[in-house]
Every structure is written in structure tokens, then in C-alpha cells.
Short mmCIF file of N, CA, C and O in Angstrom, two decimals:
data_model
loop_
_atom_site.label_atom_id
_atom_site.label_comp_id
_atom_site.label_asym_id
_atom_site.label_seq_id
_atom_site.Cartn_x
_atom_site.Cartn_y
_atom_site.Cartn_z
N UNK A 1 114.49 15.90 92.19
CA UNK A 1 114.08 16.93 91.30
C UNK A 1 113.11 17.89 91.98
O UNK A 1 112.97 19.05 91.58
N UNK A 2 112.50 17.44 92.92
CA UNK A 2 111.37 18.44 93.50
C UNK A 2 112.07 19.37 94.39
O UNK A 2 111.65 20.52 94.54
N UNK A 3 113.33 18.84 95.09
CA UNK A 3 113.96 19.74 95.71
C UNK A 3 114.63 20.94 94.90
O UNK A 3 114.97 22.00 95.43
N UNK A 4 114.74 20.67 93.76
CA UNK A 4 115.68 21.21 92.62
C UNK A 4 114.59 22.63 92.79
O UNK A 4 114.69 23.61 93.53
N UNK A 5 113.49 22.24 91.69
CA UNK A 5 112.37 23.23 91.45
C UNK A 5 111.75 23.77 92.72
O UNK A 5 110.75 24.42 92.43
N UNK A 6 111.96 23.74 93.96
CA UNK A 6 111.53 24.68 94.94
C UNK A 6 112.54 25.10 95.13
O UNK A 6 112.24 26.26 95.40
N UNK A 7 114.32 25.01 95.24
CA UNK A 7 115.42 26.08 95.14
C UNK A 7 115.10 26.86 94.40
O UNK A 7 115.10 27.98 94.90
N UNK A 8 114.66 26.82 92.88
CA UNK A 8 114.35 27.51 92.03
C UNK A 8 113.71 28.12 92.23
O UNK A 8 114.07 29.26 91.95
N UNK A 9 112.45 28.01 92.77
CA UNK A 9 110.79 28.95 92.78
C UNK A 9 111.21 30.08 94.10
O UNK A 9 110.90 31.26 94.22
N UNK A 10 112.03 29.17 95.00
CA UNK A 10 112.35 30.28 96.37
C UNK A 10 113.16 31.29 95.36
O UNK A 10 112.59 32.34 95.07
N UNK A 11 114.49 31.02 94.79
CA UNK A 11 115.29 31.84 94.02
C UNK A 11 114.83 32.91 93.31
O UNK A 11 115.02 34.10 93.54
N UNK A 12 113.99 32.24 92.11
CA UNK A 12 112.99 33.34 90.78
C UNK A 12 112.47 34.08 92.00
O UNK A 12 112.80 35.26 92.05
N UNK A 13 111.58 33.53 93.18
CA UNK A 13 110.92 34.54 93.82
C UNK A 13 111.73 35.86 94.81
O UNK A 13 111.33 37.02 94.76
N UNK A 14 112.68 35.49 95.51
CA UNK A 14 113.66 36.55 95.96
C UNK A 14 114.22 37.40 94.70
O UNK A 14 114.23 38.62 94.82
N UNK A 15 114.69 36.80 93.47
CA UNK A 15 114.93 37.75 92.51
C UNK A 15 113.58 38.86 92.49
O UNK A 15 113.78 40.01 92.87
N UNK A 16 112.36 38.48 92.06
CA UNK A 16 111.45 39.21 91.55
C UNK A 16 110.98 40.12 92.92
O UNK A 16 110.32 41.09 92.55
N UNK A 17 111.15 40.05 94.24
CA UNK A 17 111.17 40.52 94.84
C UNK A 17 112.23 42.19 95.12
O UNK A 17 112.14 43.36 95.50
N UNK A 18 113.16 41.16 94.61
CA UNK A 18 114.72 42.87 94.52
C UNK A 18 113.86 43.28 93.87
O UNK A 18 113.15 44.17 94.35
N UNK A 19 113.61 42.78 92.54
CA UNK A 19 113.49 43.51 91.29
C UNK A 19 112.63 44.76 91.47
O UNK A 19 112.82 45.84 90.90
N UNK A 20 111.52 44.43 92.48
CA UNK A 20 110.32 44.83 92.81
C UNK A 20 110.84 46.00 93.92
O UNK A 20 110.34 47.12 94.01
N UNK A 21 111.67 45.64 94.54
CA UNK A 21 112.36 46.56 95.56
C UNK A 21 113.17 48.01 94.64
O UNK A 21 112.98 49.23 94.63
N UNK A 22 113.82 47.34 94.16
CA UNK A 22 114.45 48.19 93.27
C UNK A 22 113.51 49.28 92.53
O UNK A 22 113.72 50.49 92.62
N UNK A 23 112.74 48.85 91.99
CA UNK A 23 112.11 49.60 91.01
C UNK A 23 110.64 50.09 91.87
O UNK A 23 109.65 50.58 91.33
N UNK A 24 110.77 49.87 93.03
CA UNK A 24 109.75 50.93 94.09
C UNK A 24 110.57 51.13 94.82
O UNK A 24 110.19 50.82 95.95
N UNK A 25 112.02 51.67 94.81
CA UNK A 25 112.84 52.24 95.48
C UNK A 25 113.30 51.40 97.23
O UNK A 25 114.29 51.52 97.94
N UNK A 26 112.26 50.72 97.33
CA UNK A 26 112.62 50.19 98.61
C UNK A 26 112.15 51.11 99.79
O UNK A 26 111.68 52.24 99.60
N UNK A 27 112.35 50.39 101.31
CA UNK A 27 111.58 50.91 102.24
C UNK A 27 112.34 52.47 103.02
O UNK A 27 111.98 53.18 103.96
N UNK A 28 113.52 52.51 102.09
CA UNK A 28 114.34 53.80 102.39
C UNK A 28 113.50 55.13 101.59
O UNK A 28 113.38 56.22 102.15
N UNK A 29 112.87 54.82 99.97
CA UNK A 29 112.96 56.02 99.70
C UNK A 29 111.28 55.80 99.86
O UNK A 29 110.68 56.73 99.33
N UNK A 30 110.52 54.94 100.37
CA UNK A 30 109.36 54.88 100.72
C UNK A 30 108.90 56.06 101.73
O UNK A 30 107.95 56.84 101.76
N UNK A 31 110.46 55.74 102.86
CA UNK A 31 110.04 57.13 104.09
C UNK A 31 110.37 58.04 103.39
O UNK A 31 109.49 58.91 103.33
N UNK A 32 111.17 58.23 102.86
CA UNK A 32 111.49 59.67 102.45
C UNK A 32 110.13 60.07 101.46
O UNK A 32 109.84 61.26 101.41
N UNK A 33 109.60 59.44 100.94
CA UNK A 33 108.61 60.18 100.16
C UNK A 33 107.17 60.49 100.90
O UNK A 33 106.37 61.39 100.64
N UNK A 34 107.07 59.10 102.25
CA UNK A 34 106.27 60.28 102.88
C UNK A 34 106.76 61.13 104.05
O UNK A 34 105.97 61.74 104.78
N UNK A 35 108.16 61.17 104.23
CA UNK A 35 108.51 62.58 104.85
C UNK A 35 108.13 63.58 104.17
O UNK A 35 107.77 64.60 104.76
N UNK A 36 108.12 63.49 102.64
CA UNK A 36 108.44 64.96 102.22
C UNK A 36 106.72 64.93 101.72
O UNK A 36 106.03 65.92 101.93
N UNK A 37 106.41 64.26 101.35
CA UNK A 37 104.56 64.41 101.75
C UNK A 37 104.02 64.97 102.96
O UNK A 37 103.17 65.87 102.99
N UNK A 38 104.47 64.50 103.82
CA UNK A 38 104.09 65.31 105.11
C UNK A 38 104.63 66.27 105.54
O UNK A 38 104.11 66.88 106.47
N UNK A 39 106.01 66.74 104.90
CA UNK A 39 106.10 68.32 104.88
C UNK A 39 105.64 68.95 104.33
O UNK A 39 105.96 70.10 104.59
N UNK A 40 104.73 68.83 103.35
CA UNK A 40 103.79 69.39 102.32
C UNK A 40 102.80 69.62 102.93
O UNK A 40 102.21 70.70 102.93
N UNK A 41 102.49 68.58 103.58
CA UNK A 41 101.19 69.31 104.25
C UNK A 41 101.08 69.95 105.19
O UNK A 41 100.08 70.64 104.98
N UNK A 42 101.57 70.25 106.35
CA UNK A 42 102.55 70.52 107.25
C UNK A 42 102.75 72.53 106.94
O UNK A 42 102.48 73.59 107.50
N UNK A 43 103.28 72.12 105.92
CA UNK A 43 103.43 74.04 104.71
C UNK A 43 102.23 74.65 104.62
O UNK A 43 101.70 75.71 104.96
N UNK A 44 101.89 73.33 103.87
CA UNK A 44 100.23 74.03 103.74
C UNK A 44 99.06 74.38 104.80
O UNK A 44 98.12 75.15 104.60
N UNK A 45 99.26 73.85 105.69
CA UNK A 45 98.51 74.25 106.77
C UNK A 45 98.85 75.54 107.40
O UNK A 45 98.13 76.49 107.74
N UNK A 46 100.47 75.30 107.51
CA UNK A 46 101.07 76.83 108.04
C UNK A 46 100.71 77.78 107.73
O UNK A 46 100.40 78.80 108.35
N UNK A 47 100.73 77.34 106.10
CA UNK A 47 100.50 78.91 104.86
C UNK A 47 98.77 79.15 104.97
O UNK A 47 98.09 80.15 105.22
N UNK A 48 98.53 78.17 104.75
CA UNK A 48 96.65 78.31 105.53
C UNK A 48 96.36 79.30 106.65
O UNK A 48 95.67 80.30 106.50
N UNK A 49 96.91 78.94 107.72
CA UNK A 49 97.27 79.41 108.78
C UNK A 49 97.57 81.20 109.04
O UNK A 49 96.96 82.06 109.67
N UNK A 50 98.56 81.21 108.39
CA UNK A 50 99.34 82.68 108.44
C UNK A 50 98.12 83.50 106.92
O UNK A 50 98.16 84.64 106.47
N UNK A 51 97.48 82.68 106.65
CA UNK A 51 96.91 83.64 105.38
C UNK A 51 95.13 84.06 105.96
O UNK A 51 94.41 84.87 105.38
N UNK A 52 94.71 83.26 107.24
CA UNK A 52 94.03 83.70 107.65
C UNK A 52 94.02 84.48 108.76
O UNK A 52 92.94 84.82 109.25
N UNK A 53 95.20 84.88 109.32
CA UNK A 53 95.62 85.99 110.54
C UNK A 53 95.95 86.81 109.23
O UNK A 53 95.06 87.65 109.13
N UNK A 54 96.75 86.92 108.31
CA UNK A 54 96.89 88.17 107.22
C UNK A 54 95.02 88.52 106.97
O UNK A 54 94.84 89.72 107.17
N UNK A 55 94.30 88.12 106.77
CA UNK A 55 93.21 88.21 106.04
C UNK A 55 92.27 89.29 107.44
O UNK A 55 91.76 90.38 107.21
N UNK A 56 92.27 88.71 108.58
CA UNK A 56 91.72 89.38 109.71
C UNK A 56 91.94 90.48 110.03
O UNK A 56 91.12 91.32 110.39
N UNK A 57 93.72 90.63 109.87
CA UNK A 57 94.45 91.60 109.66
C UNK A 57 93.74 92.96 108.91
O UNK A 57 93.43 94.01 109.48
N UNK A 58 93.58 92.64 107.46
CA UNK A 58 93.23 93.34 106.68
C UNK A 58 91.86 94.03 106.77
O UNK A 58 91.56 95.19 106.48
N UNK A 59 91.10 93.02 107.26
CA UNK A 59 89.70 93.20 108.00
C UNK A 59 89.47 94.09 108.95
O UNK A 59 88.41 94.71 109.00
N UNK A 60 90.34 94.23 109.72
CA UNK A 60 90.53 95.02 111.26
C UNK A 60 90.72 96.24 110.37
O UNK A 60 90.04 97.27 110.44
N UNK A 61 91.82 96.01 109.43
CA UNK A 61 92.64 97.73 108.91
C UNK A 61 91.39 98.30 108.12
O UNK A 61 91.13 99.51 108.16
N UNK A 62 90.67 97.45 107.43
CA UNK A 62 89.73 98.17 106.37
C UNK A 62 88.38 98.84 107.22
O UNK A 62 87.96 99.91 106.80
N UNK A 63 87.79 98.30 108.25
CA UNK A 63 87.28 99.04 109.41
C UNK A 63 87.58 100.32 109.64
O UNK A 63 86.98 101.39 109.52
N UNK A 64 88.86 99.90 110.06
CA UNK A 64 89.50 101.24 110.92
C UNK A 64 89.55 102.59 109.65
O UNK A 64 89.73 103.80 109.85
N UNK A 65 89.33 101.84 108.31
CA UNK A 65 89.48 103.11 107.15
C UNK A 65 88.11 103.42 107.14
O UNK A 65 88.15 104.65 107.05
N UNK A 66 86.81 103.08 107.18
CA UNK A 66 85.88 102.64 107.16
C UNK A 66 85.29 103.71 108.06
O UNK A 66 84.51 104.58 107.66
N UNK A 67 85.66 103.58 109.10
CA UNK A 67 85.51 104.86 110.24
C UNK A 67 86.05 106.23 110.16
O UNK A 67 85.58 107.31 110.53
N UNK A 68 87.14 105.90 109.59
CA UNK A 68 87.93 107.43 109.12
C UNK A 68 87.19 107.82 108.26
O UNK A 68 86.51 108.82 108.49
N UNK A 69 87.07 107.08 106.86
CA UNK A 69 85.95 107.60 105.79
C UNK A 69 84.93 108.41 106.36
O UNK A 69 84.64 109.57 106.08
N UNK A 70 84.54 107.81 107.02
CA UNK A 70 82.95 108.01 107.85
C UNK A 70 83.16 109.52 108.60
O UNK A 70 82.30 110.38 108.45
N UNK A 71 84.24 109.76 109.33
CA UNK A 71 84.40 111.05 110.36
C UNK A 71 84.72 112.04 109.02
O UNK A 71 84.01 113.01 108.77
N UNK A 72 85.58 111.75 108.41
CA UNK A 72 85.71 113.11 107.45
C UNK A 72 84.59 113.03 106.52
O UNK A 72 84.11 114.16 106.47
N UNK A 73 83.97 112.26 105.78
CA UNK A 73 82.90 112.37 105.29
C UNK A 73 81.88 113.47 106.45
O UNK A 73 81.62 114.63 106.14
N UNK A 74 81.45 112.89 107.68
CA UNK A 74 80.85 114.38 107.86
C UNK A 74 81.42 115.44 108.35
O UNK A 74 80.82 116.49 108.62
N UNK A 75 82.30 115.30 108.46
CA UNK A 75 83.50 117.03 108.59
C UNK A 75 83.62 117.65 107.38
O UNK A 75 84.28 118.68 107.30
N UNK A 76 83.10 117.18 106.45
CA UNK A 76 83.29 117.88 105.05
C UNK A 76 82.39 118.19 104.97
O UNK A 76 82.27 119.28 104.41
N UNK A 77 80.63 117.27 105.63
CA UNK A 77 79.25 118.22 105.46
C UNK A 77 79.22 119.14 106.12
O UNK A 77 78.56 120.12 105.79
N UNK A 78 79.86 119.09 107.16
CA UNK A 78 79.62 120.32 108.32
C UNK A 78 80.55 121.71 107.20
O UNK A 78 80.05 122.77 106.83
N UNK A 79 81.50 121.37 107.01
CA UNK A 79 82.09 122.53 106.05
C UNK A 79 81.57 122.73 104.85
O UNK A 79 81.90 123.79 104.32
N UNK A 80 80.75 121.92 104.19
CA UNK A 80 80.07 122.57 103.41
C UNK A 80 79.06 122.83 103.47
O UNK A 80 78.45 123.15 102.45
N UNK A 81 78.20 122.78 105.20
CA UNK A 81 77.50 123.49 105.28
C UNK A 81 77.34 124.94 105.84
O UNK A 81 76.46 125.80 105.95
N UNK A 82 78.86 124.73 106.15
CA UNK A 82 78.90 126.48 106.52
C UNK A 82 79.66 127.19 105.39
O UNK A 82 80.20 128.28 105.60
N UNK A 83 79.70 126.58 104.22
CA UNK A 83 79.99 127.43 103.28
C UNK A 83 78.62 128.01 102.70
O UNK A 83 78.49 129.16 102.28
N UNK A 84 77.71 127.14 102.75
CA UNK A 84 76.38 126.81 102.01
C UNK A 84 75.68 128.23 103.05
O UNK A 84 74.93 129.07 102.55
N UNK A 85 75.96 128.26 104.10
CA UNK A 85 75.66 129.43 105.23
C UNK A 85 75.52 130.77 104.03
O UNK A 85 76.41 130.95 103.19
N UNK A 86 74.42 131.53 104.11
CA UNK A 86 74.47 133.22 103.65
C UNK A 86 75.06 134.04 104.49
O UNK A 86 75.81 134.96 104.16
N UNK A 87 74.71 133.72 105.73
CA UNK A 87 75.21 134.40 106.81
C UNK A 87 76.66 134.63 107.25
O UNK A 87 76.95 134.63 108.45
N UNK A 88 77.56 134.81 106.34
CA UNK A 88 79.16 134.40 106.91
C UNK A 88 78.92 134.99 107.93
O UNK A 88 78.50 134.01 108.55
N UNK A 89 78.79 136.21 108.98
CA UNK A 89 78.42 137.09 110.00
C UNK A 89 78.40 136.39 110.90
O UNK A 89 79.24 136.12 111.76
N UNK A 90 77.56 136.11 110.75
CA UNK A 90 76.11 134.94 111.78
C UNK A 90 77.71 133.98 112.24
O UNK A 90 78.39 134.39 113.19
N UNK A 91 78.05 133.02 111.61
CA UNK A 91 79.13 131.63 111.49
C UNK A 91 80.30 132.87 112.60
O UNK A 91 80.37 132.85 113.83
N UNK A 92 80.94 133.63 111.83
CA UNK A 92 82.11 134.29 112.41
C UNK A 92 82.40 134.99 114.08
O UNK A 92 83.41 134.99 114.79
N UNK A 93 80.85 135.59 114.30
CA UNK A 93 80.45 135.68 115.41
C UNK A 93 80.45 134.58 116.30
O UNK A 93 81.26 134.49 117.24
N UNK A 94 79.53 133.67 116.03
CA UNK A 94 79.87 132.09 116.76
C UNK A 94 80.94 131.94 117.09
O UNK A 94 81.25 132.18 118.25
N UNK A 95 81.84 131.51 116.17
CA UNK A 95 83.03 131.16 116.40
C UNK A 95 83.82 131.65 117.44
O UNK A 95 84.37 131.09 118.39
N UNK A 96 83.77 132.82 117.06
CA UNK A 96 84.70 134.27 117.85
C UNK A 96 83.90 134.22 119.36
O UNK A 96 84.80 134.54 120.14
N UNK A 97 82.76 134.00 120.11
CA UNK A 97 82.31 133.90 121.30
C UNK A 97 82.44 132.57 121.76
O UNK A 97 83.22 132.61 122.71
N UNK A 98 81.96 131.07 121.48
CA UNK A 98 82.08 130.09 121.61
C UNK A 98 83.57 129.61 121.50
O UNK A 98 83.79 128.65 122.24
N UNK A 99 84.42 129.94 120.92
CA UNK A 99 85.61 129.14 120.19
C UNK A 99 86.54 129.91 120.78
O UNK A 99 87.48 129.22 121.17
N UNK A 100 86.63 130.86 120.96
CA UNK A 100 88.12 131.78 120.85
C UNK A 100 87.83 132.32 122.56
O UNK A 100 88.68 132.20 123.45
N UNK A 101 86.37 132.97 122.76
CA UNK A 101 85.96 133.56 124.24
C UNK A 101 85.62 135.19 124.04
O UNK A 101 85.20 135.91 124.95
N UNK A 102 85.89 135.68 122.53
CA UNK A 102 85.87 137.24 122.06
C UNK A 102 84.43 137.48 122.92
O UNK A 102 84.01 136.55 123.60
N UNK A 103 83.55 138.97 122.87
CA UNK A 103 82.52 139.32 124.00
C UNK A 103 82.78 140.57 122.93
O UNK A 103 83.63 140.81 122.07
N UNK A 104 81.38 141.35 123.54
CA UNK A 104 80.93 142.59 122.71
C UNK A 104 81.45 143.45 123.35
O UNK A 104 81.61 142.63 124.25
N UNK A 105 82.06 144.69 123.91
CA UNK A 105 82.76 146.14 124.84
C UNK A 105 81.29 145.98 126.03
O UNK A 105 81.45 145.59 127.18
N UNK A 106 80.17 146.30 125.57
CA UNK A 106 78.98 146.48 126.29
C UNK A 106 78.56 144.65 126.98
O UNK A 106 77.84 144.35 127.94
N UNK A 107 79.06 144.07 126.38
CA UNK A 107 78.42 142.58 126.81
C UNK A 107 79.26 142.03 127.96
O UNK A 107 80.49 142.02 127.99
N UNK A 108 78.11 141.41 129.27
CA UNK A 108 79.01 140.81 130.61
C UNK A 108 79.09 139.24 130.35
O UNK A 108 78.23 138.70 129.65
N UNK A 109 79.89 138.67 130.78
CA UNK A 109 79.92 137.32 130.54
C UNK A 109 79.66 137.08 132.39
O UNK A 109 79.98 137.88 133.27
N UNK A 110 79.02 135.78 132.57
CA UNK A 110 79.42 135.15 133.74
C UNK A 110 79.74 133.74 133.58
O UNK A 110 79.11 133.03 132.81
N UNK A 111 80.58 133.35 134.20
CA UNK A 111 81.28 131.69 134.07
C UNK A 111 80.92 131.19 135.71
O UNK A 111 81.01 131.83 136.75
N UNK A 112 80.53 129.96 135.49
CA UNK A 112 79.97 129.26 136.73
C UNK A 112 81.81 128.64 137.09
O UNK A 112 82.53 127.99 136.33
N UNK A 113 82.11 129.09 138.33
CA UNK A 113 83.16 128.55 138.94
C UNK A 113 82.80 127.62 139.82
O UNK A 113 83.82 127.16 140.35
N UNK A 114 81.92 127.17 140.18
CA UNK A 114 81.66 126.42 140.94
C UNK A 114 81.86 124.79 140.31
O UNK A 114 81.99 123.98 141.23
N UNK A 115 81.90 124.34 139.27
CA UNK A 115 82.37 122.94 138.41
C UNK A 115 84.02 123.06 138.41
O UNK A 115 84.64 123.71 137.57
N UNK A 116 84.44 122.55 139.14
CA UNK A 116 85.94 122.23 138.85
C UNK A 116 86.44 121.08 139.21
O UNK A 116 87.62 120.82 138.98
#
């Protein structure tokens, strides 16, 4: 009889074992669930990854607007300070000698040739 009841106890116990297999899928869908766990993380690091080169990205571009702001911001004081000018005369003259090379009929210019 004692041999009887340890066939038995080995038996009940390999049953409760499937049972146990079965209903935790076993050591097949064990890998597969942490394959696909570790492609998860795997994503997420990537996406981590690519969202902080996007982010630097944006950083670099908002600078670069940052500076533009900045140059036309004072190209717009300089023009409105020669609107703000009484003198349109005064401004037009400038321009026309400095900018363009215009000279008075009576006025000599000399240019240093010697810098080339």
C-alpha cells in the first residue's frame, strides 16, 4: 500500500504541475512575454532617444530665430530712427556721398590707392 500512495502523490503531483504549466502558459509563452517586454523597452529608449536629438534640434532652431529677432529688431530702430530724423536733407546727402559715391560739381574727392 505505501507503494500504491507514492504512485499516487508522484501522479496528483505531475498532474498539478501541467495544470500549473498550462495555466502560466509554460516556458514557451514565458519567453515570448519577456521578448515582447524587452521590446518595449528597447522602443522606449529609442523614442527617448530620438525625442531628445528632436528637442536640441528645436533648441539650435529657436536660437537661430532668436538672433534674427534680434538683427531686425535693430534694423527697424535704425529706420525708425531715421524717420524720427527732422533733417531728411542731412540723411539723403549721407547716403548719396557715403553709399552711392555722388560729390558736390565744386567738391574734390581723394581715395587712398595705396590699400589694395
Amino acid at each position: 500500500m505505501g507503494s500504491t500512495y507514492k504512485n499516487y502523490a508522484k501522479q496528483k503531483q505531475k498532474q498539478e504541475k501541467a495544470e500549473k504549466r498550462r495555466r502560466n502558459g509554460g516556458p514557451v509563452m514565458h519567453g515570448i512575454v519577456s521578448l515582447a517586454g524587452a521590446a518595449v523597452v528597447v522602443y522606449c529608449i529609442c523614442s527617448f532617444i530620438s525625442t531628445q536629438a528632436d528637442i536640441a534640434e528645436k533648441k539650435q532652431e529657436l536660437a537661430e530665430l532668436q538672433n534674427k529677432a534680434a538683427e531686425l529688431e535693430a534694423k527697424n530702430d535704425e529706420y525708425a530712427s531715421i524717420l524720427a530724423e527732422e533733417d531728411e536733407r542731412a540723411y539723403m546727402e549721407r547716403i548719396a556721398s557715403d553709399v552711392l559715391g555722388y560729390a558736390y560739381p565744386n567738391e574734390r574727392r581723394f581715395y587712398d590707392t595705396t590699400r589694395n
